[in-house]
Coordinates of C-alpha atoms in Angstrom, one line a residue:
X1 CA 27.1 18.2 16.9
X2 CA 24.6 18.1 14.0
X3 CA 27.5 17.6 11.6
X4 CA 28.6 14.7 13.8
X5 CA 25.4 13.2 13.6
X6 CA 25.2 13.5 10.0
X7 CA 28.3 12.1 9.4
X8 CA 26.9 9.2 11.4
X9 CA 24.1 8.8 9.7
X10 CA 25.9 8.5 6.7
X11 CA 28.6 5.9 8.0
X12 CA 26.2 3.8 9.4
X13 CA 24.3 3.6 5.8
X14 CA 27.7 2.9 4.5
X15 CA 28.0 -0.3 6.6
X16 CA 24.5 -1.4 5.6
X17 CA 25.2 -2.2 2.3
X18 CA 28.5 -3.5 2.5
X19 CA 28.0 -5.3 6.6
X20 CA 24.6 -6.9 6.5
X21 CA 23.5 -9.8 5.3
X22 CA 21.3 -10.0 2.4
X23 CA 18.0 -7.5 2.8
X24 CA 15.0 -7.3 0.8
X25 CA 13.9 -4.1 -1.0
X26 CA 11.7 -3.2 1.2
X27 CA 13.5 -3.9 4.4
X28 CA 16.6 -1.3 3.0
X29 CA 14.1 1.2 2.4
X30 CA 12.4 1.2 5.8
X31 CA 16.0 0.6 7.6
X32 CA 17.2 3.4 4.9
X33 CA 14.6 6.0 6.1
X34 CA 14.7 5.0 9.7
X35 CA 18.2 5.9 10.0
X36 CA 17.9 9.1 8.0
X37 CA 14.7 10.3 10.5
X38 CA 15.9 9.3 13.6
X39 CA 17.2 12.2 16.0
X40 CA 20.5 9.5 16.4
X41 CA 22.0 6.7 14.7
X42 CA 21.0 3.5 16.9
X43 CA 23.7 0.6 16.8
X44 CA 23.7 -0.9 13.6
X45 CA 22.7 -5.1 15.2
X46 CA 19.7 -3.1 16.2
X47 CA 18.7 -1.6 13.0
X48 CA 20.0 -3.3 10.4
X49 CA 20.6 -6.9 10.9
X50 CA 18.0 -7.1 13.7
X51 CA 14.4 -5.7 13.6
X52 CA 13.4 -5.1 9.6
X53 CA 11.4 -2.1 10.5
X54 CA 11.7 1.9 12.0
X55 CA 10.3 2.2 16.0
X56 CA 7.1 4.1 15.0
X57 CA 5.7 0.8 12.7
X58 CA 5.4 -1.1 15.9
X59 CA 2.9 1.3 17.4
X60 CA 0.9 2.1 14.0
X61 CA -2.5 0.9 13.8
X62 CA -3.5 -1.1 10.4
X63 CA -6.1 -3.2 9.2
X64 CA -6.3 -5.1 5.8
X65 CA -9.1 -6.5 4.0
X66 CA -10.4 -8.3 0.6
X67 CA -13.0 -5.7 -1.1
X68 CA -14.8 -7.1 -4.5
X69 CA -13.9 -5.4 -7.3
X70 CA -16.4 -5.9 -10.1
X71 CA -15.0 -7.3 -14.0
X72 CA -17.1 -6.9 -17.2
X73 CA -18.8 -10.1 -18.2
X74 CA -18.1 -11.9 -15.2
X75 CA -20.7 -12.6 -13.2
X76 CA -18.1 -13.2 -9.7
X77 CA -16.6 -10.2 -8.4
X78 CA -12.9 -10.5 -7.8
X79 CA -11.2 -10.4 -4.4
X80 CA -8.8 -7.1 -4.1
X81 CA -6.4 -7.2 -1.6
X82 CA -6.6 -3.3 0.6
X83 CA -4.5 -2.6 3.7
X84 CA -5.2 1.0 5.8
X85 CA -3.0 2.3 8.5
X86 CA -2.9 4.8 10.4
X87 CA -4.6 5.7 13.7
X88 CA -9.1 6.8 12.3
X89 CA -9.4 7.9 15.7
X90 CA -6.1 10.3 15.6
X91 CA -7.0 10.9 12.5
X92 CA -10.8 12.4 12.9
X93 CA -9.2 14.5 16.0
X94 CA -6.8 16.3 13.7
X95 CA -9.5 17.0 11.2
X96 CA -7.7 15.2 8.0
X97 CA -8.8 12.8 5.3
X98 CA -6.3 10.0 4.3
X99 CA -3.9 9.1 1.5
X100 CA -5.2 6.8 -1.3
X101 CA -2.3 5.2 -2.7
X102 CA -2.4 4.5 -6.7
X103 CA 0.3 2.3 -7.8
X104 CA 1.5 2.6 -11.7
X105 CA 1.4 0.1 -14.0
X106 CA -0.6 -2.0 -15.3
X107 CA 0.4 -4.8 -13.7
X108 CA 2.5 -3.3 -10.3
X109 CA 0.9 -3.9 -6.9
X110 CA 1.9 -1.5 -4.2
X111 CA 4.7 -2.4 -2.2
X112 CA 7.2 -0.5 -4.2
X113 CA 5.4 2.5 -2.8
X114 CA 5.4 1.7 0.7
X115 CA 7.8 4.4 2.1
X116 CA 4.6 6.3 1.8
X117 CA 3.2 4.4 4.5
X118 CA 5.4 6.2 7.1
X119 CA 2.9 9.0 6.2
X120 CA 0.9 6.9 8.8
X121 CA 2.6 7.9 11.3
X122 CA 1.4 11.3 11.7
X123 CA -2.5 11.4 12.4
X124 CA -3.8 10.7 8.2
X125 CA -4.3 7.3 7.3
X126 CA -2.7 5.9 4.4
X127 CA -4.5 3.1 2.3
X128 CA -2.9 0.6 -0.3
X129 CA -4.3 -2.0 -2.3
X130 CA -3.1 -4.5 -4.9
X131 CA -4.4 -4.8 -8.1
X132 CA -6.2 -7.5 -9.5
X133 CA -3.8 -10.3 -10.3
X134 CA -1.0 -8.3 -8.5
X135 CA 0.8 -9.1 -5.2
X136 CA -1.4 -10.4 -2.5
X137 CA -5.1 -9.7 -4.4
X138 CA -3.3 -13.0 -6.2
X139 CA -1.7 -14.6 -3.1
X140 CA -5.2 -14.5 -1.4
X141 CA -7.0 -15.6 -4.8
X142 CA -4.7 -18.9 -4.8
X143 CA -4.9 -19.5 -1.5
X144 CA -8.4 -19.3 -1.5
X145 CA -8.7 -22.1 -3.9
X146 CA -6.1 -24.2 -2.4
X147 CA -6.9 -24.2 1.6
X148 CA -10.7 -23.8 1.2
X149 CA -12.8 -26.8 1.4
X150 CA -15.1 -25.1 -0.9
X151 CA -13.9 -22.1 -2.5
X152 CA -16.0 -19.5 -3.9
X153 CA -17.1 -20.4 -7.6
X154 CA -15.9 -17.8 -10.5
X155 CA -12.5 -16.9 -8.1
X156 CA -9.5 -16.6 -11.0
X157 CA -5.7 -16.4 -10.1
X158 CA -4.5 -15.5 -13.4
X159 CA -5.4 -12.8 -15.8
X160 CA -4.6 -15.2 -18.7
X161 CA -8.1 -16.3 -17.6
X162 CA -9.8 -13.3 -18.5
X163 CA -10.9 -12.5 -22.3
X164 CA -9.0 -9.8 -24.1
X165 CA -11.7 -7.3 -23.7
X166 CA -11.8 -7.7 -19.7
X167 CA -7.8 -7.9 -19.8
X168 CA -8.0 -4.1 -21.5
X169 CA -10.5 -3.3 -19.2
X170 CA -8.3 -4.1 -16.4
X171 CA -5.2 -2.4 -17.7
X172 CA -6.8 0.7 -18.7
X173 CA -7.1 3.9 -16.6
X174 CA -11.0 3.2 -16.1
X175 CA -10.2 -0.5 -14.8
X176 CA -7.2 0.8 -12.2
X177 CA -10.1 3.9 -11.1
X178 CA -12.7 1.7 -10.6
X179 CA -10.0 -0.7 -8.1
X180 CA -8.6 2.6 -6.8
X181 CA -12.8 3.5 -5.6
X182 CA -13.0 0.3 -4.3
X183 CA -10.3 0.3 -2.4
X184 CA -11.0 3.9 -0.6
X185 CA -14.7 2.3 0.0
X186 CA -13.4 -0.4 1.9
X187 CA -12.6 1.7 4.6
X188 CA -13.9 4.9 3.9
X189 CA -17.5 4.2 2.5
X190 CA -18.9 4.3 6.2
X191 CA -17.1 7.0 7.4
X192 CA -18.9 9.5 4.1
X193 CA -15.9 10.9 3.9
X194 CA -13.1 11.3 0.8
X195 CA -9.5 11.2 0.4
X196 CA -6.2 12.9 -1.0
X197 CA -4.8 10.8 -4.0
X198 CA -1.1 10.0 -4.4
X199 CA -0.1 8.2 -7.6
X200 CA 3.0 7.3 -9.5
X201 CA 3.4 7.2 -13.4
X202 CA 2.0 8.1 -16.2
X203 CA -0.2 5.1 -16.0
X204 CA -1.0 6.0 -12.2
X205 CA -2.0 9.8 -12.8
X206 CA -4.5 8.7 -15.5
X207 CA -6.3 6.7 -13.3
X208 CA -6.2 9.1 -11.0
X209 CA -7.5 11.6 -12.8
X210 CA -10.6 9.6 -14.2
X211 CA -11.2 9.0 -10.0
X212 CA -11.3 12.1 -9.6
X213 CA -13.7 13.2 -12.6
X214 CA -16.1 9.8 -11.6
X215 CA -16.0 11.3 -8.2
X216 CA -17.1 14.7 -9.0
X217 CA -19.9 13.6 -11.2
X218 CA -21.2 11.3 -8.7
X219 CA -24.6 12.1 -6.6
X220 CA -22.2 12.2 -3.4
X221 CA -19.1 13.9 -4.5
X222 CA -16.6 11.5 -2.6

């Protein structure tokens, strides 16, 4: 039976690339990884061509936010773009800190990473955040100038706008930390409590590592 099922599983992946109509990256992943965790295949309408997303996302908890992030000779913070999900409640039951998500880069916001959100769907929370001038930090930075009668003064969409010393600054491991710290504060600064860092790249461990030595040299380790 469980080599029937696998054989299933495989068939039905199969007939996602080459039946469906035309799916975004992120919708193959999540349909991908659906079909390979589920205890059976479901029908393929369902799945594939149908909903974009696995069973359990429906039910997950999530909030998302704009945190300022600080820039070297500006006197405006920036608006960052951080998302959390995952249940705080379940989460604080079970004992466990959440995921801090640190894309690579410079330059990458997050989404590529977001098969780590089904993480989320055990009790630790999982938190992502664009980078300045990255996915939605810049979607909410335009639309904020666009829709809003009077939008904040100092808000840029485009890192040609910065100088060159703020642009290093922002593509350096100290500029991704210090958005990585401001991201876990968003949700976690009240709580007093830290979290497990997950990066990717070269550019992504560096970071991650200078968030981690900031972290132990501050007054309140977290």
């Amino acid at each position: 039976r469980a080599f029937t099922q696998m054989i299933r599983r495989f068939a039905a992946l199969w007939g996602l690339l080459w039946t469906c109509e035309a799916v975004s990256r992120r919708q193959l992943l999540v349909r991908t990884a659906g079909v390979l965790s589920s205890g059976s295949v479901v029908p393929r309408s369902w799945a594939f061509c149908g909903s974009p997303y696995p069973r359990w996302a429906y039910f997950l908890d999530w909030e998302e936010t704009l945190t300022p992030v600080q820039l070297p000779g500006l006197e405006q913070p920036q608006a960052m773009y951080v998302r959390c999900l995952g249940s705080k409640k379940e989460e604080r039951k079970a004992k466990l800190n959440p995921a801090l998500i640190i894309p690579g880069g410079p330059g990458l916001p997050h989404d590529y990473l977001e098969t780590f959100e089904g993480v989320a769907n055990s009790p630790r929370r999982v938190i992502d955040f664009d980078p300045l001038f990255t996915g939605k930090s810049a979607d909410y930075a335009q639309m904020m100038l666009k829709e809003s009668s009077k939008p904040p003064a100092g808000i840029l969409t485009d890192v040609a706008d910065l100088t060159s010393e703020q642009r290093s600054y922002l593509q350096s491991s100290a500029g991704q930390a210090a958005q990585a710290s401001s991201a876990g504060k968003a949700f976690l600064q009240k709580e007093n409590k830290g979290a497990h860092v997950i990066t990717h790249g070269a550019f992504g461990a560096a970071a991650g590592l200078k968030l981690l030595l900031e972290t132990l040299q501050s007054p309140e380790g977290q």
